Coordinates of C-alpha atoms and ligand atoms in Angstrom, one line a residue:
M1 CA 2.9 -75.0 -29.9
N2 CA -0.3 -74.8 -31.9
I3 CA -2.3 -71.7 -31.4
A4 CA -5.8 -70.5 -32.4
I5 CA -6.6 -66.8 -32.2
K6 CA -10.4 -66.2 -32.3
N7 CA -13.1 -63.7 -31.5
G8 CA -11.5 -61.0 -33.7
I9 CA -11.8 -59.3 -37.1
V10 CA -9.5 -61.2 -39.4
I11 CA -7.9 -59.0 -42.2
T12 CA -6.1 -61.1 -44.8
M13 CA -3.9 -60.2 -47.7
D14 CA -5.3 -62.9 -50.0
P15 CA -5.9 -61.8 -53.6
I16 CA -9.3 -60.3 -52.9
K17 CA -8.3 -58.9 -49.4
S18 CA -10.9 -61.0 -47.6
I19 CA -12.1 -59.7 -44.2
F20 CA -13.8 -62.0 -41.7
E21 CA -15.9 -60.0 -39.1
R22 CA -15.9 -63.0 -36.7
G23 CA -12.8 -64.7 -37.7
M24 CA -10.2 -67.1 -36.5
V25 CA -6.6 -67.8 -37.3
L26 CA -5.0 -71.2 -36.7
I27 CA -1.2 -71.7 -36.4
E28 CA 0.1 -75.2 -36.6
N29 CA 3.8 -76.2 -36.4
N30 CA 4.8 -72.5 -36.8
T31 CA 2.7 -72.1 -40.0
I32 CA -0.7 -70.4 -40.5
S33 CA -2.9 -73.3 -41.5
Y34 CA -6.2 -71.5 -41.5
A35 CA -7.6 -67.9 -41.7
G36 CA -11.3 -67.5 -42.1
E37 CA -14.6 -67.6 -40.3
E38 CA -14.5 -68.8 -36.7
N39 CA -14.8 -72.6 -36.7
N40 CA -14.4 -74.3 -33.4
N41 CA -14.4 -77.7 -35.0
L42 CA -10.9 -77.0 -36.2
I43 CA -9.6 -76.4 -32.7
Q44 CA -8.0 -79.7 -31.4
A45 CA -7.4 -80.5 -27.8
N46 CA -3.7 -79.5 -27.9
V47 CA -4.3 -76.0 -29.2
K48 CA -3.7 -72.9 -27.1
V49 CA -6.7 -70.5 -27.6
I50 CA -6.1 -66.7 -27.6
D51 CA -9.2 -64.5 -27.3
A52 CA -8.7 -61.4 -29.5
N53 CA -11.6 -59.6 -27.6
G54 CA -13.1 -58.2 -30.8
G55 CA -9.8 -56.7 -31.9
I56 CA -8.1 -56.9 -35.3
I57 CA -6.1 -60.0 -36.3
M58 CA -3.9 -59.1 -39.2
P59 CA -0.6 -60.1 -40.9
G60 CA 2.6 -59.0 -39.3
M61 CA 4.0 -55.8 -40.6
V62 CA 7.3 -55.6 -42.5
N63 CA 9.7 -52.7 -41.8
T64 CA 11.6 -52.6 -45.0
H65 CA 14.3 -50.1 -44.0
T66 CA 15.9 -49.3 -40.7
H67 CA 19.1 -49.0 -38.6
I68 CA 17.9 -50.3 -35.3
G69 CA 21.3 -50.0 -33.6
M70 CA 20.9 -46.2 -33.6
S71 CA 18.2 -45.8 -31.0
L72 CA 20.7 -44.2 -28.6
F73 CA 21.2 -41.3 -31.0
R74 CA 17.5 -40.6 -31.4
T75 CA 16.6 -36.9 -31.5
L76 CA 20.3 -35.7 -31.6
A77 CA 20.9 -32.9 -34.0
D78 CA 17.3 -33.2 -35.1
D79 CA 16.9 -29.8 -36.8
T80 CA 20.5 -29.3 -38.0
A81 CA 21.5 -29.1 -41.6
D82 CA 24.1 -31.6 -42.9
R83 CA 23.3 -33.8 -40.0
L84 CA 24.7 -36.9 -41.7
K85 CA 28.3 -35.9 -42.3
K86 CA 28.6 -33.3 -39.6
Y87 CA 27.1 -35.3 -36.7
L88 CA 26.0 -38.8 -37.5
F89 CA 29.2 -40.2 -39.0
P90 CA 31.5 -38.7 -36.3
L91 CA 29.1 -39.9 -33.5
E92 CA 29.1 -43.4 -34.9
K93 CA 32.9 -43.4 -35.2
K94 CA 33.3 -42.4 -31.6
F95 CA 30.6 -44.4 -29.9
V96 CA 29.4 -47.4 -31.9
T97 CA 30.6 -50.7 -30.4
P98 CA 29.2 -54.3 -30.7
D99 CA 27.6 -54.0 -27.2
L100 CA 26.0 -50.7 -27.9
V101 CA 24.5 -52.1 -31.1
Y102 CA 23.1 -55.1 -29.2
W103 CA 21.4 -53.1 -26.5
A104 CA 20.1 -50.4 -28.8
S105 CA 18.8 -53.1 -31.1
L106 CA 16.9 -54.9 -28.3
Y107 CA 15.4 -51.5 -27.4
S108 CA 14.3 -50.9 -31.0
L109 CA 12.9 -54.4 -31.3
T110 CA 10.7 -53.9 -28.3
E111 CA 9.2 -50.9 -30.0
M112 CA 8.8 -52.7 -33.3
I113 CA 7.0 -55.7 -31.7
E114 CA 4.6 -53.4 -29.9
G115 CA 4.0 -51.7 -33.2
G116 CA 3.1 -55.0 -35.0
T117 CA 6.3 -55.6 -36.9
T118 CA 7.4 -59.2 -37.4
T119 CA 10.1 -58.7 -40.0
F120 CA 12.6 -56.0 -40.6
A121 CA 15.5 -55.1 -42.9
D122 CA 18.5 -53.5 -41.3
M123 CA 21.7 -52.0 -42.5
Y124 CA 24.2 -50.9 -39.9
Y125 CA 27.4 -52.1 -38.2
F126 CA 28.1 -55.2 -36.2
E127 CA 25.0 -56.9 -37.7
D128 CA 25.9 -60.1 -35.9
R129 CA 24.9 -58.3 -32.7
V130 CA 21.7 -57.1 -34.4
A131 CA 21.1 -60.8 -35.3
D132 CA 21.6 -61.8 -31.6
A133 CA 19.0 -59.3 -30.5
A134 CA 16.6 -60.3 -33.3
I135 CA 16.9 -64.0 -32.4
K136 CA 16.3 -63.1 -28.7
A137 CA 13.2 -61.1 -29.6
G138 CA 12.0 -63.7 -32.1
V139 CA 11.7 -61.1 -35.0
R140 CA 12.8 -62.0 -38.6
G141 CA 15.7 -59.9 -39.9
I142 CA 17.2 -59.3 -43.3
L143 CA 20.5 -57.9 -42.1
G144 CA 23.3 -56.3 -44.1
E145 CA 26.6 -54.9 -42.8
S146 CA 27.1 -51.4 -44.3
I147 CA 29.7 -51.1 -47.0
L148 CA 31.3 -47.7 -47.4
D149 CA 34.3 -46.0 -48.9
F150 CA 35.7 -44.8 -45.6
P151 CA 36.7 -46.4 -42.3
A152 CA 33.6 -47.3 -40.1
P153 CA 33.1 -48.5 -36.5
D154 CA 33.5 -52.1 -37.7
S155 CA 36.5 -51.6 -39.9
K156 CA 39.7 -49.4 -39.9
E157 CA 39.8 -49.9 -43.7
P158 CA 37.3 -48.6 -46.3
Y159 CA 35.0 -51.3 -47.7
G160 CA 35.5 -53.5 -44.6
G161 CA 31.8 -54.3 -44.9
F162 CA 32.6 -56.9 -47.6
K163 CA 34.8 -59.0 -45.3
Y164 CA 32.3 -58.7 -42.5
T165 CA 29.4 -59.8 -44.8
E166 CA 31.4 -62.9 -45.9
K167 CA 31.9 -64.0 -42.3
F168 CA 28.3 -63.1 -41.3
L169 CA 27.1 -65.2 -44.2
E170 CA 29.0 -68.2 -43.0
S171 CA 27.4 -68.0 -39.6
Y172 CA 23.8 -67.3 -40.8
S173 CA 23.2 -69.1 -44.1
N174 CA 20.1 -71.2 -43.8
H175 CA 19.1 -69.7 -40.5
S176 CA 15.4 -69.9 -39.8
I177 CA 14.8 -66.2 -39.1
I178 CA 18.0 -64.4 -40.1
T179 CA 18.8 -63.7 -43.8
P180 CA 22.2 -62.1 -44.5
A181 CA 22.3 -59.3 -47.1
L182 CA 24.8 -57.1 -48.8
A183 CA 24.3 -53.4 -47.9
P184 CA 26.2 -50.9 -50.1
H185 CA 25.4 -47.7 -48.2
A186 CA 24.5 -45.4 -51.1
P187 CA 25.6 -44.3 -54.6
Y188 CA 27.6 -41.5 -53.1
S189 CA 29.5 -43.6 -50.6
L190 CA 30.9 -46.4 -52.8
D191 CA 32.9 -46.1 -56.0
F192 CA 31.7 -47.6 -59.2
E193 CA 34.0 -50.7 -59.1
N194 CA 32.7 -51.6 -55.6
L195 CA 29.1 -51.0 -56.6
K196 CA 29.7 -53.6 -59.4
K197 CA 31.5 -55.9 -57.0
T198 CA 28.4 -55.8 -54.7
A199 CA 26.1 -56.8 -57.5
D200 CA 28.4 -59.7 -58.5
L201 CA 28.7 -61.0 -55.0
A202 CA 25.0 -60.9 -54.4
E203 CA 24.6 -63.2 -57.4
E204 CA 27.4 -65.4 -56.3
W205 CA 26.2 -65.7 -52.7
D206 CA 22.5 -65.7 -53.7
I207 CA 21.5 -63.0 -51.1
P208 CA 19.5 -59.8 -51.2
I209 CA 20.9 -56.3 -51.4
L210 CA 19.8 -53.3 -49.2
S211 CA 20.8 -49.7 -50.1
H212 CA 19.8 -46.1 -49.9
L213 CA 19.0 -44.6 -53.4
S214 CA 17.9 -41.2 -54.7
E215 CA 17.5 -39.8 -51.2
M216 CA 19.8 -36.7 -51.0
P217 CA 19.8 -33.6 -53.2
F218 CA 23.6 -33.7 -53.1
E219 CA 23.5 -37.3 -54.3
L220 CA 21.8 -36.2 -57.6
T221 CA 24.3 -33.4 -58.3
Q222 CA 27.3 -35.5 -57.3
I223 CA 26.4 -38.5 -59.5
A224 CA 25.3 -36.2 -62.4
K225 CA 28.7 -34.4 -62.2
E226 CA 30.7 -37.6 -62.1
F227 CA 28.7 -39.8 -64.4
G228 CA 26.2 -37.6 -66.2
I229 CA 23.3 -39.8 -65.2
S230 CA 20.9 -40.3 -62.3
P231 CA 21.6 -42.4 -59.2
V232 CA 19.0 -45.0 -60.4
E233 CA 20.7 -45.1 -63.8
L234 CA 24.1 -45.6 -62.0
Y235 CA 22.8 -48.5 -60.0
S236 CA 21.4 -50.0 -63.3
K237 CA 24.7 -49.6 -64.9
A238 CA 26.5 -51.3 -62.0
G239 CA 24.1 -54.3 -62.3
L240 CA 22.5 -53.5 -58.9
L241 CA 18.9 -53.2 -60.0
S242 CA 17.2 -56.6 -59.8
P243 CA 14.6 -58.4 -57.6
R244 CA 17.5 -58.8 -55.1
M245 CA 17.6 -55.1 -54.4
T246 CA 15.5 -53.2 -51.9
A247 CA 16.2 -49.5 -52.5
A248 CA 15.3 -47.2 -49.7
H249 CA 13.7 -43.8 -50.3
C250 CA 13.7 -43.3 -54.1
I251 CA 12.4 -39.7 -53.5
Y252 CA 14.0 -38.0 -56.5
V253 CA 13.1 -40.4 -59.3
N254 CA 11.9 -39.4 -62.8
D255 CA 9.8 -41.5 -65.2
K256 CA 12.9 -43.0 -66.7
D257 CA 14.1 -44.0 -63.3
I258 CA 10.7 -45.5 -62.3
N259 CA 10.7 -47.5 -65.5
L260 CA 14.2 -48.9 -64.7
L261 CA 13.0 -49.9 -61.2
K262 CA 9.9 -51.5 -62.7
T263 CA 11.5 -53.5 -65.5
S264 CA 14.3 -54.7 -63.3
G265 CA 11.9 -56.0 -60.6
T266 CA 13.7 -53.8 -57.9
G267 CA 11.9 -53.4 -54.6
V268 CA 11.5 -50.0 -52.9
A269 CA 11.3 -49.1 -49.2
H270 CA 9.1 -46.1 -48.6
N271 CA 10.1 -44.1 -45.5
V272 CA 7.6 -41.3 -45.6
V273 CA 7.9 -39.9 -42.1
A274 CA 11.7 -39.9 -42.1
N275 CA 11.6 -38.1 -45.5
L276 CA 9.2 -35.5 -44.1
K277 CA 11.3 -34.9 -41.0
G278 CA 14.3 -34.3 -43.3
G279 CA 12.3 -31.9 -45.4
K280 CA 13.3 -34.0 -48.4
G281 CA 10.0 -34.3 -50.2
V282 CA 7.5 -37.1 -51.0
S283 CA 8.6 -40.1 -52.9
P284 CA 6.2 -41.0 -55.8
A285 CA 5.7 -44.3 -53.9
L286 CA 2.0 -44.5 -54.6
K287 CA 2.6 -44.1 -58.4
M288 CA 5.2 -46.9 -58.1
F289 CA 2.8 -49.1 -56.1
D290 CA 0.0 -48.6 -58.7
M291 CA 2.5 -49.6 -61.4
G292 CA 3.2 -52.9 -59.7
I293 CA 6.6 -52.1 -58.3
P294 CA 7.2 -54.2 -55.1
I295 CA 7.1 -51.5 -52.4
G296 CA 6.8 -51.6 -48.6
L297 CA 7.0 -49.2 -45.7
G298 CA 9.9 -48.4 -43.5
T299 CA 10.6 -46.3 -40.4
D300 CA 14.3 -45.6 -41.4
G301 CA 16.6 -45.4 -38.4
P302 CA 15.3 -44.1 -35.0
M303 CA 17.6 -41.0 -35.6
S304 CA 16.0 -40.4 -39.0
G305 CA 12.4 -40.9 -38.4
N306 CA 12.2 -40.8 -34.5
T307 CA 10.0 -43.9 -34.4
M308 CA 10.2 -47.6 -34.9
D309 CA 6.4 -47.8 -34.7
L310 CA 5.2 -48.9 -38.1
I311 CA 1.5 -48.9 -37.3
N312 CA 1.7 -45.2 -36.4
L313 CA 3.0 -44.6 -39.9
L314 CA -0.1 -46.0 -41.7
G315 CA -2.2 -42.9 -41.2
Y316 CA 0.6 -40.5 -42.1
T317 CA 1.3 -42.5 -45.3
A318 CA -2.3 -42.4 -46.5
K319 CA -2.8 -38.7 -45.7
I320 CA 0.4 -37.5 -47.2
H321 CA -0.3 -39.3 -50.5
K322 CA -3.8 -37.9 -50.5
L323 CA -2.4 -34.4 -50.0
D324 CA 0.4 -35.0 -52.6
N325 CA -2.2 -36.1 -55.2
K326 CA -4.9 -33.6 -54.0
N327 CA -7.3 -36.5 -54.0
R328 CA -8.9 -38.2 -51.0
T329 CA -9.6 -41.4 -52.8
V330 CA -6.1 -42.4 -53.8
M331 CA -5.1 -44.3 -50.7
P332 CA -7.8 -46.3 -48.9
P333 CA -6.8 -48.4 -45.9
Q334 CA -6.5 -51.6 -48.0
K335 CA -3.7 -50.0 -50.0
V336 CA -1.7 -48.8 -47.0
V337 CA -2.1 -52.0 -45.1
E338 CA -1.0 -53.9 -48.2
M339 CA 2.1 -51.8 -48.4
A340 CA 2.9 -52.3 -44.7
T341 CA 2.5 -56.1 -44.9
I342 CA 2.7 -58.2 -48.1
G343 CA 4.1 -55.2 -50.0
G344 CA 7.1 -55.1 -47.7
A345 CA 7.5 -58.9 -48.1
R346 CA 7.5 -58.5 -51.9
A347 CA 10.0 -55.6 -51.7
L348 CA 12.4 -57.5 -49.6
L349 CA 12.4 -61.1 -50.8
A350 CA 10.8 -61.0 -54.2
Y351 CA 13.6 -63.0 -55.7
T352 CA 13.3 -65.9 -53.4
T353 CA 10.5 -68.1 -52.1
K354 CA 11.7 -67.7 -48.5
G355 CA 8.8 -66.5 -46.4
V356 CA 8.6 -63.4 -44.3
Ligands
ZN401 ZN1 18.4 -45.2 -43.9

């Protein structure tokens, strides 16, 4: 169906961030064919016209990091220390089934659609059920089965995520809205050989990689003790840093780490509210953005950030970076909207021309 959306303020992410006060967007054969001043001459007889009633017409937002199958665990153990290992992993072991993932994902997708999200990157278990939910909801997904060094809900054996990914890839290669990914959980939950294996497989299968990186204080000490380097340096050594990778969090990164991210073309998912809730600190995301690192926004899982509503995160993101930099000018709306939209697209699929 061809659609025209008119009578609204069109915000674009073109190179000069054009805004059209009385704008119009035309969608023909599933592709945006026009975004500019309202022009009724362009509207043919077969076009469905939507009146935006003076509202904002803007690009869909991209949630660069989440675990949407976790909505049933939202708010559990919210203020408890060591929540991940003490509560989350055991809860998942006991309760996570393919059906639970499907229904929880549909619930999260409803929230994401209402919050303006049209594309999301997810790493969890039973991603084929997340894919079923995403297809039903009509939201694009870059989906990766978590790979870990211990048994998980989807596998009695450690590292079962590799096998799952291979099967998932067979079912969804060349799908119009689902992009399979590899999802090594974190530097502390895979050994070095398997980190390297992930990097090699991503090349062989030509797919993106999703992972957590430099998120936990214990992660830094554990990697430093074992390897004498930072988590980012470890990922670099394993061959994981590349435009294929979208690394979530990157809170504890020094200048050397940031340079490695930049020179490798690695994407970053900035989850500012989840990081605040965990009391973890503020990622130097704005510095990375200003350096040209592909960076987008993420909610993290509903248990980590309590919300799937990306539009609600825009104000937080701008204000937190203003506070962090003690400067009210550093993050105007254009910047935060860029991060939430085209920034997320760059972070997720910079290595490919596949659209988001
Ligand atoms: Zn996460």
